[in-house]
Coordinates of C-alpha atoms in Angstrom, one line a residue:
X1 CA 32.7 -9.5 -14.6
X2 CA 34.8 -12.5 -14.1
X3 CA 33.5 -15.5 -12.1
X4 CA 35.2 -18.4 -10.2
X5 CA 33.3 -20.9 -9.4
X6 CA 34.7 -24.1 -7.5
X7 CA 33.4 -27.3 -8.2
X8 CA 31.3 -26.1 -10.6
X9 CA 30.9 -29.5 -12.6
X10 CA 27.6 -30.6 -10.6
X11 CA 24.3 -29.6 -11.0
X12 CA 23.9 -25.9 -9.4
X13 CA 27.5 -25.2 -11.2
X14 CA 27.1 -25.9 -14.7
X15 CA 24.0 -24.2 -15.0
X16 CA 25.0 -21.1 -12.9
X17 CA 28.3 -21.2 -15.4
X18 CA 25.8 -21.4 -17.9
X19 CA 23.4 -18.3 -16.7
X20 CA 26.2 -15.6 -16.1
X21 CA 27.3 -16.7 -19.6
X22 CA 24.3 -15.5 -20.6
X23 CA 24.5 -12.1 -18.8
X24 CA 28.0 -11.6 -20.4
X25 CA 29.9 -12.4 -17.9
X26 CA 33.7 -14.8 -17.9
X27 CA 33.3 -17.9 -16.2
X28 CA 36.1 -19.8 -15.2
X29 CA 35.5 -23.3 -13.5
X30 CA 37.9 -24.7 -11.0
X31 CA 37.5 -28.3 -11.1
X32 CA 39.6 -31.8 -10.7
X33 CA 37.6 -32.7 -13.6
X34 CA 37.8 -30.4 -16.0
X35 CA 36.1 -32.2 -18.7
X36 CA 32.7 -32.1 -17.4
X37 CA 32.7 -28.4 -17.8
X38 CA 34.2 -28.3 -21.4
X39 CA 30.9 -29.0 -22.4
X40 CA 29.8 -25.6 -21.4
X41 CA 31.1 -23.3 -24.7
X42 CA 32.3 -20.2 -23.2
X43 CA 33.6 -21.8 -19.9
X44 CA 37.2 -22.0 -19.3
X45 CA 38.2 -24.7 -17.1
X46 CA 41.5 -24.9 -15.0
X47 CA 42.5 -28.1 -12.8
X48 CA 42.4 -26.9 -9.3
X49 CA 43.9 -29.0 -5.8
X50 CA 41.2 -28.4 -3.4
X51 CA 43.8 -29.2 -0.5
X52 CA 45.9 -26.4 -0.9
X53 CA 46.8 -22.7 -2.2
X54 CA 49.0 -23.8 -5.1
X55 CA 49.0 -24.2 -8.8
X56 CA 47.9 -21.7 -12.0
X57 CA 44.8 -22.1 -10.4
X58 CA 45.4 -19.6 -7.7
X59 CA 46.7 -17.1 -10.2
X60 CA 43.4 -16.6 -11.7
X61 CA 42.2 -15.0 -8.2
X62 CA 43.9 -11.7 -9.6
X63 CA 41.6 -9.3 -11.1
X64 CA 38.3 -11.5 -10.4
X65 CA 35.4 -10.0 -9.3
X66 CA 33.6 -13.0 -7.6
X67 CA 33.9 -16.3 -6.3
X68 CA 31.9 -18.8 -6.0
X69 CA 32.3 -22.1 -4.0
X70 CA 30.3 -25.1 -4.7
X71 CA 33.2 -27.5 -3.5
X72 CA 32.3 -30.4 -1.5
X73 CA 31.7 -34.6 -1.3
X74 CA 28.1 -35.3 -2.8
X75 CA 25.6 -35.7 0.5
X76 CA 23.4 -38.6 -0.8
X77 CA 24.1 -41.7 -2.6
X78 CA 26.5 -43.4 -0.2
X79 CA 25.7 -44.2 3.4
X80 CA 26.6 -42.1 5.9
X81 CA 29.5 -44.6 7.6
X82 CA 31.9 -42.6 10.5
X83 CA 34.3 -42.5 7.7
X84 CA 32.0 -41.1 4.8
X85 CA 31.0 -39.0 7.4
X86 CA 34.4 -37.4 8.2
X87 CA 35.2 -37.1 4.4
X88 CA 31.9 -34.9 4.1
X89 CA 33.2 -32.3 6.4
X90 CA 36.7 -32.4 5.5
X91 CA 36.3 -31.7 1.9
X92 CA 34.8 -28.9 2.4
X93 CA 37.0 -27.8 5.2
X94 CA 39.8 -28.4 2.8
X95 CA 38.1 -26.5 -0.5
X96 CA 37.5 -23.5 1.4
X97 CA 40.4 -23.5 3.4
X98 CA 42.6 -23.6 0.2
X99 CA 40.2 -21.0 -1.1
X100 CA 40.7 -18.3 1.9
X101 CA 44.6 -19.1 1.7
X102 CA 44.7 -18.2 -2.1
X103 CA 42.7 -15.4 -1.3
X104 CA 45.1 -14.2 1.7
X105 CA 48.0 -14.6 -1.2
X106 CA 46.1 -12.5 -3.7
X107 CA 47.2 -8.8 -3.6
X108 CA 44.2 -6.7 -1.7
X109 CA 43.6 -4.7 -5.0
X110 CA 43.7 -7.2 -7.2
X111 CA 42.0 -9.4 -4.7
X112 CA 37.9 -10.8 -6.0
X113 CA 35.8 -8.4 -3.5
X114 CA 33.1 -10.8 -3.0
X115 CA 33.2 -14.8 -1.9
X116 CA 29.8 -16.7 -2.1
X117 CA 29.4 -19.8 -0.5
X118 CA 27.4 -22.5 -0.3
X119 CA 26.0 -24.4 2.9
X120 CA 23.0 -26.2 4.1
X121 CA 19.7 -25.6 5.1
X122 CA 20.1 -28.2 7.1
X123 CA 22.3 -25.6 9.6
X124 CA 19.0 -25.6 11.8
X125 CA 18.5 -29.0 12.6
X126 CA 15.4 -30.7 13.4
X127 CA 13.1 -27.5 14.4
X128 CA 9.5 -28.7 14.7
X129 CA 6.8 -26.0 14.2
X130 CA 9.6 -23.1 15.3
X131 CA 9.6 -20.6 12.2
X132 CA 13.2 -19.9 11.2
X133 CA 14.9 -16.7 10.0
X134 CA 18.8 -16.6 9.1
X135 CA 19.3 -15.2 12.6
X136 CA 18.1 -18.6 14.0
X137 CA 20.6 -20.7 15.9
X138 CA 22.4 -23.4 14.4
X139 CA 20.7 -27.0 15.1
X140 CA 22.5 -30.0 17.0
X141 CA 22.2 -33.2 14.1
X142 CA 25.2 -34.0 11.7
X143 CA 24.3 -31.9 9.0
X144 CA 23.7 -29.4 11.4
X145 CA 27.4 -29.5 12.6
X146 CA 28.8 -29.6 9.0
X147 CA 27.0 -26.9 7.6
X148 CA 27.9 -24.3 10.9
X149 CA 32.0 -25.7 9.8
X150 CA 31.8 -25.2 6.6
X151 CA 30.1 -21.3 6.8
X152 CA 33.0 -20.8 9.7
X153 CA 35.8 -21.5 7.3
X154 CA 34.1 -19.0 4.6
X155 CA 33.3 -16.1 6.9
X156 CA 37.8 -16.2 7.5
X157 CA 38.1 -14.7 4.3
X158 CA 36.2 -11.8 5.8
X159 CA 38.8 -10.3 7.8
X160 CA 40.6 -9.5 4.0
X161 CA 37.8 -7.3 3.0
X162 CA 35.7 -9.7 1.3
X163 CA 31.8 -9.7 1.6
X164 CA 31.3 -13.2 2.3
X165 CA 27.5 -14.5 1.8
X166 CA 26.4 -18.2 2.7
X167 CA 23.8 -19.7 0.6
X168 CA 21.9 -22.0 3.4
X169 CA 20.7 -23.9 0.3
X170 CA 17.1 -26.6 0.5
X171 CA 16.1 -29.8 -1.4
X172 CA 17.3 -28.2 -4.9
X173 CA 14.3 -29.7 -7.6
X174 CA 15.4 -30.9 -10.7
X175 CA 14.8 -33.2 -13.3
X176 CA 18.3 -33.9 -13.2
X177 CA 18.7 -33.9 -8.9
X178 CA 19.3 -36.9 -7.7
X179 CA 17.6 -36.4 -5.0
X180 CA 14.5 -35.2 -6.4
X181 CA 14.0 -37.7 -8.7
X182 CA 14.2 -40.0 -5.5
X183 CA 11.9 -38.0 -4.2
X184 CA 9.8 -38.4 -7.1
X185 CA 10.3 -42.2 -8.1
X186 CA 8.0 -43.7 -5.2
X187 CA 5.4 -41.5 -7.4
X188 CA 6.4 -43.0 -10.3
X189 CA 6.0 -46.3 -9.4
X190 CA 2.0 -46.0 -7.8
X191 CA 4.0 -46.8 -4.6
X192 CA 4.0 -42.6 -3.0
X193 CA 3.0 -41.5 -0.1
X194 CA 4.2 -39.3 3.3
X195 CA 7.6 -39.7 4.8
X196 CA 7.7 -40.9 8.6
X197 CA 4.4 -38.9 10.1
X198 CA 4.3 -36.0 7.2
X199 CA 4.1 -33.4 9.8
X200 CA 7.1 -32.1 8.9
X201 CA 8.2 -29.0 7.1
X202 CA 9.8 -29.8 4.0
X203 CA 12.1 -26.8 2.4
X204 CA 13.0 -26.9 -1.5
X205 CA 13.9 -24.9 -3.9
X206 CA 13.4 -24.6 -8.2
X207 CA 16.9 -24.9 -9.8
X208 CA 16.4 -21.3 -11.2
X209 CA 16.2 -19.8 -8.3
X210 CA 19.0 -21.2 -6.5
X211 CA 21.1 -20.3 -9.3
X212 CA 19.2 -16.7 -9.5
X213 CA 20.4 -16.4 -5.8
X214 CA 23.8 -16.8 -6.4
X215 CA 23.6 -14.1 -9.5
X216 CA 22.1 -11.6 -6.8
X217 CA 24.8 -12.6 -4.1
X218 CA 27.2 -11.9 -6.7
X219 CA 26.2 -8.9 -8.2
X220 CA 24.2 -7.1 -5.5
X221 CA 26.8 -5.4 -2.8
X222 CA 23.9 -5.3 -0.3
X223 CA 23.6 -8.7 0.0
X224 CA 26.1 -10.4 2.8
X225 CA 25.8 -12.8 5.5
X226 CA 23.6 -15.8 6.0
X227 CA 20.9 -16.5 3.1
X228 CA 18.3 -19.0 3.1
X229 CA 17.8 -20.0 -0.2
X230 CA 14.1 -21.4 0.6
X231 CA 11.2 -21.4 -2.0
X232 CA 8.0 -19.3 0.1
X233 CA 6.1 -22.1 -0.6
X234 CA 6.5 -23.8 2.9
X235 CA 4.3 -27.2 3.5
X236 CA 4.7 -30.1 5.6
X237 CA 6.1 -33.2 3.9
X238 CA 2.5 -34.8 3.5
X239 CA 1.0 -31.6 1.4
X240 CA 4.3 -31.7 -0.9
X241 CA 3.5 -35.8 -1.2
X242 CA 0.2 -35.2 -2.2
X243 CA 1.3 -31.9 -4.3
X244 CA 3.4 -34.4 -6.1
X245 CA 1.0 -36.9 -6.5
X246 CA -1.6 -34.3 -8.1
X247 CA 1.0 -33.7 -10.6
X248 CA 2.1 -37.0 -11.5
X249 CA -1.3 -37.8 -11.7
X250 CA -0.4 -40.8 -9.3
X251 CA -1.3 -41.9 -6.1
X252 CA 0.2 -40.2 -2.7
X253 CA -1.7 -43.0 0.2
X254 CA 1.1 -45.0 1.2
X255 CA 3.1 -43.3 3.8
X256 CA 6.5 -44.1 4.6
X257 CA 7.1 -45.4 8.1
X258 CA 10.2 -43.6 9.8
X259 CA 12.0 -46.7 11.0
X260 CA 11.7 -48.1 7.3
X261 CA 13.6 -45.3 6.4
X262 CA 16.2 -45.7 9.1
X263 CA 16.6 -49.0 9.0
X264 CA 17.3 -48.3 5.0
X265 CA 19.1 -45.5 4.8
X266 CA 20.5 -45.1 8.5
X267 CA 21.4 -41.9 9.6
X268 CA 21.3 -40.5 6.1
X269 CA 17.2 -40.9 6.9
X270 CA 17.7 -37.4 8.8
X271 CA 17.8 -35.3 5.1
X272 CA 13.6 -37.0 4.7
X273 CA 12.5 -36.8 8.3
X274 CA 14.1 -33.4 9.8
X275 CA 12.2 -31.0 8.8
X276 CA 12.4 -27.0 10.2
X277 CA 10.0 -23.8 9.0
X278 CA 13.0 -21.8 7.0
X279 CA 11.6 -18.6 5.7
X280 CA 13.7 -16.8 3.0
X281 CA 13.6 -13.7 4.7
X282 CA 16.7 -11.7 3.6
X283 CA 15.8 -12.9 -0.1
X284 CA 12.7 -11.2 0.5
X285 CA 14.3 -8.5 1.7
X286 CA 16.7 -7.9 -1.1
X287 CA 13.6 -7.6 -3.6
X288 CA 14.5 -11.0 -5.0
X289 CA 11.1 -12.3 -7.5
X290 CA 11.3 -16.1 -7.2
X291 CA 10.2 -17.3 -10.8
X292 CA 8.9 -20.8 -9.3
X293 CA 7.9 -19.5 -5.7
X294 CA 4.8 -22.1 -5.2
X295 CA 5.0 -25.7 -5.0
X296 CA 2.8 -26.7 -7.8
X297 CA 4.3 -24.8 -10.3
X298 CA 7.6 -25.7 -9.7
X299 CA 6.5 -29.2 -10.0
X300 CA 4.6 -28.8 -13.3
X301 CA 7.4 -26.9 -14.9
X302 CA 9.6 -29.7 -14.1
X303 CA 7.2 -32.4 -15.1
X304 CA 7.1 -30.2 -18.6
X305 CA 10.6 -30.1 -19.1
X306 CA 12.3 -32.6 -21.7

């Protein structure tokens, strides 16, 4: 079938571009830079304005058979200021906005049937000890607030007769995520240890199977809704530091206090210290096999990859 996939130049993009390549299927990025995905043989890459309905761009709605929207301003790497902030939510307001309008513009027959999209699973908040299914209520903290905006703007394409399905997506690892090798680098260094008191639970997921999530979103009809793409492997932050550390072969003793953090990284601290018990009960449900469900053997097929 043929794919769209919106901001597909980052990390989950290019290699989910890459995956349904493999499968057979057309992939065609949308992207304001297209180069990044030229790399990809097979991908076709067409300059997209994520502000608006207009250009070639929406033409190649007609006659696709999925979407997928990736679309947004990076989380990490630049503090969270009111303005940074407000550019986080409005980009990807504005992406899938545009997206929903191109789809309203798209004859219904010709119109992609299915719109995947992801989100956060940060949607929870800060949840304690409470375990969390994808009929838990939204949380109260920024991300919290962004990711519950951003699903509400996908689920509008659903009155057009697209199954829409939100990917409520954890800590992606990856030797090329940013923020795992941040994660990771403390380790590195003989300096690793717990984040703020380590109690709480810390939700990740293998690069494989985020992208193997989106592939079953895409191609299974059953799947709609609200998806917590979660590995099963659920531990509190101080078991994953000291899964690391066994690893590494490093040292996980020297714990993190929480104002350090905060006083470092400001309210940005909130995507180390929340923490919420996010089961990935409607993968489950589906039948999906995660291919790096436990902790450790995530880890050691990351370490292992060159």
């Amino acid at each position: 079938m043929k794919v769209l996939i919106s901001g597909g130049s980052g990390l989950i993009g290019r290699r989910l571009a890459a995956r349904l390549l493999e499968g057979g299927h057309d992939v065609v990025v949308l992207s304001r830079r297209p180069e990044m995905t030229n790399a990809t043989k097979g991908v076709r890459s067409v300059i997209w304005d994520a502000h608006s309905a207009n250009g070639d761009w929406v033409k190649e709605l007609s006659g696709a058979q999925g979407i997928v929207n990736l679309a947004g301003a990076s989380i990490g790497g630049r503090p969270w200021t009111r303005r940074r902030m407000a550019e986080l939510i409005s980009s990807r307001l504005s992406a899938t906005g545009a997206l929903v309008q191109a789809l309203e513009q798209t004859p219904a027959e010709r119109r992609p049937p299915v719109l995947v999209s992801a989100s956060g699973i940060d949607y929870y908040g800060d949840r304690g000890d409470e375990a969390i299914t994808e009929d838990s209520p939204a949380g109260g903290s920024f991300l919290a607030r962004l990711s519950e905006q951003w699903e509400t703007a996908a689920q509008k394409a659903e009155p057009l007769g697209v199954r829409v399905v939100r990917l409520r997506t954890a800590m992606v690892f990856s030797r090329d995520a940013l923020a795992f090798r941040l994660l990771t680098l403390p380790f590195r260094l003989f300096v690793g240890g717990p984040l703020g008191n380590g109690r709480q639970w810390f939700t990740w997921i293998h690069l494989e199977d985020i992208v193997g999530l989106y592939r079953l979103a895409l191609e299974d009809p059953r799947v709609t809704g609200p998806v917590n793409a979660v590995a099963p492997d659920i531990r509190r932050e101080r078991e994953v530091a000291k899964e690391i550390g066994r690893v590494l072969r490093r040292p996980s003793l020297l714990p993190v206090p929480a104002f350090a953090l905060e006083l470092v990284l400001g309210k940005m601290a909130q995507l180390l210290l929340h923490g919420r018990r996010a089961e990935p009960a409607k993968a489950r449900g589906y039948g999906y096999q995660f291919r790096f469900g436990g902790l450790h053997e995530a880890l050691e097929d990351i370490r292992l990859r060159r």
